[in-house]
GROMACS .gro file of C-alpha atoms in nm:
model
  126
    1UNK     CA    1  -1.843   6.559   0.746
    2UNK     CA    2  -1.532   6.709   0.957
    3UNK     CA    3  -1.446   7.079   0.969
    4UNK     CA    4  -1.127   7.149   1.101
    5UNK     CA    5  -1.020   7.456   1.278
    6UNK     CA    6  -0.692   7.561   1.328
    7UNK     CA    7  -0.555   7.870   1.576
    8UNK     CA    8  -0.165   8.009   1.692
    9UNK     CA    9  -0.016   8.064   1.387
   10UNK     CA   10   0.166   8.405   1.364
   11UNK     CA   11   0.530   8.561   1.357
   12UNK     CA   12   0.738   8.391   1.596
   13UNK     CA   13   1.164   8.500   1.609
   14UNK     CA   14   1.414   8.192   1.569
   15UNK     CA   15   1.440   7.972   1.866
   16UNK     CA   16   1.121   8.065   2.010
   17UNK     CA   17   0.857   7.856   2.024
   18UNK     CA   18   0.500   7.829   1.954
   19UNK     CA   19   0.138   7.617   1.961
   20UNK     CA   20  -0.121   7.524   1.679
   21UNK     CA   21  -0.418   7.379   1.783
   22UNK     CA   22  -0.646   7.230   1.540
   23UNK     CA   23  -1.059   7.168   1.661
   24UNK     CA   24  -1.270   6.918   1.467
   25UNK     CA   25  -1.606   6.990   1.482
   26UNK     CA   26  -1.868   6.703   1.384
   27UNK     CA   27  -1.755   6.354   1.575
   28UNK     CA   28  -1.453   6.268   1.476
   29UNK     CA   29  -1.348   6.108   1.815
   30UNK     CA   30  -1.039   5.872   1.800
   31UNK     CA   31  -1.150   5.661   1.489
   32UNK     CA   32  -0.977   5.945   1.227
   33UNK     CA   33  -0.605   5.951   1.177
   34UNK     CA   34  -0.480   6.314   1.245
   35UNK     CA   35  -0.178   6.448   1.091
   36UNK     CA   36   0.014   6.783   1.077
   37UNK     CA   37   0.135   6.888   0.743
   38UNK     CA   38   0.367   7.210   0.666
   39UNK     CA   39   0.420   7.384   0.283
   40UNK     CA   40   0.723   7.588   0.241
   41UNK     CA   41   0.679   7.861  -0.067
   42UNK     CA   42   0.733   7.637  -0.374
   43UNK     CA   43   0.826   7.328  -0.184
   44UNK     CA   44   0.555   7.008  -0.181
   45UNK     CA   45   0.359   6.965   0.148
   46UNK     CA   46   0.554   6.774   0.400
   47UNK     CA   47   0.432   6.555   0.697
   48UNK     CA   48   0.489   6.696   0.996
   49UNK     CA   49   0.324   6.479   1.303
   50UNK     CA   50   0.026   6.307   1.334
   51UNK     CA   51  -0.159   5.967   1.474
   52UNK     CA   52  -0.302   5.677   1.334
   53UNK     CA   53  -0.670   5.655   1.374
   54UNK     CA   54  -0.764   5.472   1.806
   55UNK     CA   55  -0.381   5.477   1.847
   56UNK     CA   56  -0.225   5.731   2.123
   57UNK     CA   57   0.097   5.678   1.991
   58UNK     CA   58   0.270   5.985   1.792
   59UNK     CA   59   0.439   5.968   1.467
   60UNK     CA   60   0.688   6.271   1.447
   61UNK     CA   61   0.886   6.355   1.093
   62UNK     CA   62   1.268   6.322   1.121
   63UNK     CA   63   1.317   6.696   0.997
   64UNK     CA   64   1.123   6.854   1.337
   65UNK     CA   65   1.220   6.532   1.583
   66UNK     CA   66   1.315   6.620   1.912
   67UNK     CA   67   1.220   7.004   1.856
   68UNK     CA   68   0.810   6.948   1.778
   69UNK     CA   69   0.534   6.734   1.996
   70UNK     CA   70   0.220   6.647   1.890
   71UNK     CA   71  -0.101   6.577   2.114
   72UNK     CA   72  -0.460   6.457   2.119
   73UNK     CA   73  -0.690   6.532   2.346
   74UNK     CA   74  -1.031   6.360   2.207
   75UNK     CA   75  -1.259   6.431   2.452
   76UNK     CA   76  -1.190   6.823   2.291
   77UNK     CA   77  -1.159   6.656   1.931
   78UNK     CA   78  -0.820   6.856   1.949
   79UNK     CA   79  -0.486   6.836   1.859
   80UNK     CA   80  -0.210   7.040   1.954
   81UNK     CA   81   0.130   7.078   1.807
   82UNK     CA   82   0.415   7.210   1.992
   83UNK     CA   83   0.682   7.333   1.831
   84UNK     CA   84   1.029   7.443   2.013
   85UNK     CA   85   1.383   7.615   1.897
   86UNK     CA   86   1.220   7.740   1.563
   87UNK     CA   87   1.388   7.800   1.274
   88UNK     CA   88   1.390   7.955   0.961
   89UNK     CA   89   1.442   7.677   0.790
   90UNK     CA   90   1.051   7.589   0.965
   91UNK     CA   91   0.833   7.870   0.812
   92UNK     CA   92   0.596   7.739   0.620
   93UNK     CA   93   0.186   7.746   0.672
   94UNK     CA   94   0.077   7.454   0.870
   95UNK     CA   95  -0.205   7.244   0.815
   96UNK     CA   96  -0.417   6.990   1.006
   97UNK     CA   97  -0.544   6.706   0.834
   98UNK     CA   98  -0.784   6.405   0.903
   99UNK     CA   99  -0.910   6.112   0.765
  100UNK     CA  100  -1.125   5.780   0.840
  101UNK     CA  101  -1.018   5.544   0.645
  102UNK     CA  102  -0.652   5.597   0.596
  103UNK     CA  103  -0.406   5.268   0.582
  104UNK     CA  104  -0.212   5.318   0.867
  105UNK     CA  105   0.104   5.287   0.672
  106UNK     CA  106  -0.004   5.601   0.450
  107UNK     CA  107  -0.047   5.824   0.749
  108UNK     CA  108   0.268   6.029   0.611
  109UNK     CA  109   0.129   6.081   0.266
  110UNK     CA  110  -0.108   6.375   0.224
  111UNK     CA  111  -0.297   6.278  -0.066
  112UNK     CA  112  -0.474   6.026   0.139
  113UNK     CA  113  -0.664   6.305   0.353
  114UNK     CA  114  -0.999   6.405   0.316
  115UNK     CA  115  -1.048   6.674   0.576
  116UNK     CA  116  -0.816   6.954   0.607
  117UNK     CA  117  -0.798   7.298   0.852
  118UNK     CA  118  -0.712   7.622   0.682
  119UNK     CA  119  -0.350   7.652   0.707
  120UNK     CA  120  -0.222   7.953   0.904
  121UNK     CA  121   0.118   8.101   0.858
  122UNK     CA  122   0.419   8.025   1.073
  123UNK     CA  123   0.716   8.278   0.946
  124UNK     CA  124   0.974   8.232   1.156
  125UNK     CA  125   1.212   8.549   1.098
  126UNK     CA  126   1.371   8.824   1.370
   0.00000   0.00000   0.00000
């Protein structure tokens, strides 16, 4: 069993930027996939950024490329998303999500998680 524990959500104004951290507690170590996951009001949830489970590589969505950065630090079962120039087009609640077994290739698809954090807000609005 994995709990996950996310913290930094809040109000942030556009173009600012701001960190979500999400702590697994129970030993998940590098063997889970990880993935960040974001749901807009009436909109499906959409992958954000995440890792495939023993690979240190990132996978980030198209949408958040080049703005967002995602990183693992497993010796602190943590991951970290980073997210610069927010928008509002970005304010959604943001979850963290992990599973064991996931097929690689399915790392994008949130039905396949087992384990998710609670979700906190990220408005983005001045």
């Amino acid at each position: 069993q994995v709990q996950l524990v996310e913290t930094g959500g809040g109000l942030v104004h556009p173009g600012g930027s701001l960190r979500l951290s999400c702590k697994a507690a129970g030993r998940p170590g590098n063997t889970y996939s990880v993935a960040w996951f974001r749901q807009a009001p009436g909109s499906e949830r959409q992958f954000v950024a995440g890792f495939k489970s023993g690979n240190s590589n990132s996978i980030i969505a198209d949408s958040v490329k080049g703005r967002f950065t995602v990183s693992r630090d497993n010796a602190k079962n943590t991951v970290h998303l980073q997210m610069n120039g927010l928008t509002a087009e970005d304010t959604a609640v943001y979850f963290c999500a992990a599973d064991r077994h996931l097929i690689p290739s399915r790392l994008r698809r949130p039905s396949e998680y087992d384990y998710w954090g609670q979700g906190p807000q990220v408005p983005v609005s001045s």
